[in-house]
Short mmCIF file of C-alpha atoms in Angstrom, two decimals:
data_model
loop_
_atom_site.label_atom_id
_atom_site.label_comp_id
_atom_site.label_asym_id
_atom_site.label_seq_id
_atom_site.Cartn_x
_atom_site.Cartn_y
_atom_site.Cartn_z
CA MET A 1104 -48.24 106.36 -147.33
CA LYS A 1105 -50.64 103.75 -148.72
CA SER A 1106 -49.37 100.28 -147.84
CA LEU A 1107 -47.35 98.52 -150.52
CA PRO A 1108 -48.22 95.06 -151.86
CA SER A 1109 -46.79 92.20 -149.83
CA GLY A 1110 -43.03 91.78 -150.22
CA TYR A 1111 -42.32 95.35 -151.39
CA GLU A 1112 -40.58 98.16 -149.54
CA ILE A 1113 -39.16 101.59 -150.35
CA ARG A 1114 -35.78 102.54 -148.90
CA GLN A 1115 -33.91 105.83 -148.93
CA LEU A 1116 -30.38 105.21 -150.26
CA THR A 1117 -27.11 107.10 -150.39
CA ASP A 1118 -25.50 107.82 -153.77
CA GLN A 1119 -22.96 105.09 -153.05
CA GLU A 1120 -25.75 102.55 -152.44
CA PHE A 1121 -28.03 103.77 -155.23
CA LEU A 1122 -25.82 104.34 -158.27
CA PRO A 1123 -24.56 100.75 -158.76
CA LEU A 1124 -28.13 99.41 -158.51
CA TRP A 1125 -29.46 102.08 -160.88
CA LYS A 1126 -26.72 101.54 -163.47
CA ASP A 1127 -27.61 97.85 -163.69
CA HIS A 1128 -31.07 98.72 -165.04
CA ALA A 1129 -31.30 102.31 -166.31
CA SER A 1130 -29.83 101.86 -169.79
CA ARG A 1131 -32.00 98.80 -170.44
CA ILE A 1132 -35.17 100.59 -169.32
CA PHE A 1133 -34.56 103.82 -171.22
CA ASP A 1134 -32.21 103.08 -174.12
CA ASP A 1135 -34.30 100.23 -175.54
CA ASN A 1136 -37.16 102.61 -176.35
CA SER A 1137 -35.42 105.89 -177.09
CA GLN A 1138 -32.50 107.50 -178.86
CA ILE A 1139 -30.74 109.38 -176.09
CA PHE A 1140 -27.80 111.52 -177.17
CA ARG A 1141 -25.12 110.71 -174.55
CA VAL A 1142 -23.48 114.10 -174.88
CA TYR A 1143 -20.90 113.44 -172.14
CA GLN A 1144 -19.31 110.74 -174.32
CA TRP A 1145 -18.52 113.35 -176.95
CA LEU A 1146 -16.76 115.83 -174.68
CA SER A 1147 -13.00 116.21 -174.87
CA ASP A 1148 -10.92 115.40 -171.78
CA THR A 1149 -10.55 119.13 -171.14
CA GLU A 1150 -14.32 119.67 -171.36
CA LYS A 1151 -14.92 116.74 -168.99
CA GLU A 1152 -12.48 118.23 -166.47
CA LYS A 1153 -14.24 121.60 -166.67
CA ALA A 1154 -17.64 119.94 -166.24
CA LYS A 1155 -16.33 118.10 -163.16
CA SER A 1156 -15.02 121.37 -161.71
CA LEU A 1157 -18.37 123.09 -162.31
CA ARG A 1158 -20.22 120.23 -160.57
CA GLU A 1159 -17.93 120.48 -157.57
CA SER A 1160 -18.36 124.27 -157.36
CA MET A 1161 -22.10 123.81 -156.85
CA GLY A 1162 -21.53 122.53 -153.32
CA ALA A 1163 -23.80 119.86 -151.85
CA PRO A 1164 -27.45 120.33 -152.86
CA PHE A 1165 -30.04 118.01 -151.30
CA CYS A 1166 -30.32 114.71 -153.19
CA LEU A 1167 -32.93 111.98 -152.78
CA ASN A 1168 -32.57 108.37 -153.93
CA LEU A 1169 -35.44 105.98 -153.28
CA GLY A 1170 -35.04 102.30 -154.06
CA LEU A 1171 -38.00 99.98 -154.50
CA PHE A 1172 -37.28 96.43 -153.38
CA PHE A 1173 -39.20 93.18 -153.71
CA GLU A 1174 -38.03 90.50 -151.32
CA ASP A 1175 -34.74 92.42 -151.02
CA LYS A 1176 -34.25 92.64 -154.82
CA PHE A 1177 -33.97 96.10 -156.43
CA VAL A 1178 -36.96 96.53 -158.78
CA GLY A 1179 -37.50 100.29 -159.12
CA TRP A 1180 -36.37 103.75 -158.13
CA SER A 1181 -36.95 107.46 -157.98
CA THR A 1182 -34.05 109.89 -157.82
CA GLY A 1183 -33.83 113.67 -157.83
CA HIS A 1184 -32.06 116.71 -156.46
CA GLN A 1185 -32.38 120.30 -155.33
CA GLU A 1186 -32.16 122.88 -158.11
CA SER A 1187 -32.73 126.00 -156.03
CA SER A 1188 -34.01 127.11 -152.64
CA GLU A 1189 -37.56 126.40 -153.82
CA THR A 1190 -37.29 123.74 -156.54
CA PHE A 1191 -36.78 119.97 -156.38
CA TYR A 1192 -36.20 118.15 -159.68
CA MET A 1193 -37.47 114.56 -159.96
CA ARG A 1194 -34.76 113.48 -162.37
CA ASN A 1195 -35.45 109.81 -163.05
CA SER A 1196 -37.98 107.15 -161.99
CA ALA A 1197 -38.90 103.67 -163.15
CA VAL A 1198 -40.38 100.35 -162.09
CA LEU A 1199 -39.06 97.20 -163.78
CA PRO A 1200 -41.57 95.66 -166.25
CA ASP A 1201 -42.44 92.56 -164.16
CA HIS A 1202 -43.52 94.78 -161.25
CA ARG A 1203 -45.73 97.32 -163.03
CA ARG A 1204 -49.52 97.80 -162.73
CA LYS A 1205 -49.40 97.39 -158.95
CA GLY A 1206 -49.46 101.04 -157.86
CA LEU A 1207 -45.72 101.00 -157.18
CA TYR A 1208 -44.84 104.03 -159.32
CA THR A 1209 -47.51 106.04 -157.50
CA ALA A 1210 -46.06 104.84 -154.18
CA LEU A 1211 -42.60 106.07 -155.21
CA LEU A 1212 -44.10 109.37 -156.38
CA THR A 1213 -46.01 109.82 -153.13
CA GLU A 1214 -42.94 109.16 -150.99
CA THR A 1215 -40.78 111.49 -153.10
CA VAL A 1216 -43.29 114.35 -152.83
CA LYS A 1217 -43.72 113.75 -149.09
CA ILE A 1218 -39.98 114.00 -148.41
CA ALA A 1219 -39.51 117.01 -150.72
CA VAL A 1220 -42.39 118.88 -149.08
CA GLU A 1221 -41.07 118.06 -145.60
CA LYS A 1222 -37.73 119.55 -146.69
CA GLY A 1223 -39.53 122.77 -147.60
CA PHE A 1224 -39.51 122.74 -151.40
CA GLN A 1225 -42.26 124.87 -152.96
CA LYS A 1226 -42.03 123.33 -156.46
CA ILE A 1227 -41.43 119.73 -157.45
CA TYR A 1228 -41.02 119.14 -161.17
CA SER A 1229 -40.07 116.49 -163.70
CA ARG A 1230 -39.47 116.24 -167.47
CA HIS A 1231 -40.86 113.50 -169.69
CA SER A 1232 -41.06 112.47 -173.31
CA SER A 1233 -44.26 114.14 -174.48
CA THR A 1234 -45.75 110.76 -175.46
CA ASN A 1235 -44.91 108.97 -172.18
CA ASN A 1236 -48.52 108.65 -171.02
CA GLU A 1237 -47.68 105.83 -168.59
CA ILE A 1238 -45.95 108.43 -166.41
CA ILE A 1239 -47.67 111.67 -167.42
CA ILE A 1240 -51.20 110.46 -166.60
CA PRO A 1241 -50.46 109.24 -163.04
CA LYS A 1242 -48.69 112.51 -162.31
CA LEU A 1243 -51.57 114.61 -163.61
CA LYS A 1244 -53.96 112.55 -161.49
CA TYR A 1245 -51.71 113.13 -158.48
CA GLY A 1246 -51.94 116.90 -158.91
CA PHE A 1247 -49.01 117.83 -161.13
CA VAL A 1248 -49.75 120.35 -163.89
CA ILE A 1249 -48.13 120.94 -167.27
CA THR A 1250 -45.91 124.00 -166.94
CA SER A 1251 -43.84 123.99 -170.14
CA MET A 1252 -42.57 122.15 -173.20
CA GLU A 1253 -38.90 121.81 -174.07
CA VAL A 1254 -36.98 120.65 -177.13
CA THR A 1255 -33.57 119.21 -176.25
CA ASP A 1256 -30.70 117.79 -178.27
CA ILE A 1257 -30.38 114.99 -175.71
CA PHE A 1258 -33.96 113.71 -175.34
CA GLY A 1259 -36.08 115.41 -178.00
CA VAL A 1260 -39.48 116.89 -177.04
CA LEU A 1261 -40.14 116.97 -173.29
CA VAL A 1262 -43.11 118.06 -171.22
CA HIS A 1263 -42.48 119.63 -167.81
CA LEU A 1264 -44.86 118.65 -165.00
CA THR A 1265 -44.86 120.63 -161.74
CA TYR A 1266 -46.44 119.97 -158.37
CA PHE A 1267 -47.14 122.94 -156.09
CA PRO A 1268 -47.63 121.86 -152.46
CA LYS A 1269 -49.14 125.23 -151.59
CA GLU A 1270 -52.81 125.50 -152.57
CA LEU A 1271 -52.47 129.21 -153.41
CA ARG A 1272 -49.79 128.50 -156.01
CA ARG A 1273 -51.91 125.75 -157.57
CA LYS A 1274 -54.80 128.19 -157.77
CA MET A 1275 -52.55 130.84 -159.32
CA MET A 1276 -51.48 128.37 -162.04
CA VAL A 1277 -55.12 127.66 -162.90
CA TYR A 1278 -55.78 131.40 -163.07
CA ARG A 1279 -52.67 132.11 -165.16
CA VAL A 1280 -53.70 129.66 -167.89
CA GLY A 1281 -57.21 131.10 -168.06
CA ASP A 1282 -59.18 128.28 -166.44
CA MET A 1283 -60.68 130.46 -163.71
CA LYS A 1284 -61.60 134.06 -163.10
CA PRO A 1285 -59.81 135.92 -160.32
CA ASP A 1286 -61.31 135.54 -156.88
CA ARG A 1287 -60.69 137.75 -153.86
CA GLU A 1288 -57.52 135.86 -152.92
CA ILE A 1289 -55.98 136.27 -156.38
CA ASP A 1290 -57.08 139.90 -156.43
CA SER A 1291 -55.24 140.41 -153.14
CA CYS A 1292 -52.07 138.66 -154.40
CA LEU A 1293 -51.90 140.59 -157.67
CA ASP A 1294 -53.40 143.88 -156.46
CA LEU A 1295 -55.96 143.84 -159.27
CA LYS A 1296 -58.16 146.36 -157.44
CA ILE A 1297 -61.39 144.64 -158.46
CA GLU A 1298 -64.53 146.28 -157.08
CA TRP A 1299 -66.31 143.35 -155.47
CA SER A 1300 -70.06 143.29 -154.96
CA GLU A 1301 -71.80 141.43 -152.14
CA LYS A 1302 -72.66 138.62 -154.60
CA ASN A 1303 -69.03 137.84 -155.36
#
């Protein structure tokens, strides 16, 4: 990983370590600029109990909490979890305002992707407000691609960004959206039966 500016470090944290630190900052970072529908607050006690039971029945998927610290003070984070045997969801990331424009978000992103790939995930994705260019642009530059749009009652319009560690899957995405013609590798994957000449 590219070295961090002096005084900064990224630490991997347990849920017990991470959640109290995150709760101190998350609502201020996100609620000040958005109108998030906190749906859990509107569930009945029975619905909350059922939701808790459903969470527990999912077992123990892989979770990753990264804390960004400056001189031992918590100043940013990236957290996510396993959604399936191939997919890791980058659920929430932020750097506190006084520590932005220093490459720290990209450092968190790089470390998250590194750990997820080492674990064996084939897709790493995140969801963002469709106007959140401060996050969307760095991710596109990193190699994420837009894979879908979503309209939710909780957040509004979201764009999904996905990173494919495997070069073949990245190439297939480019082909699927029409930005390249099939080559021999894509032909082989999809059994297109193209008659290739010596020139191509």
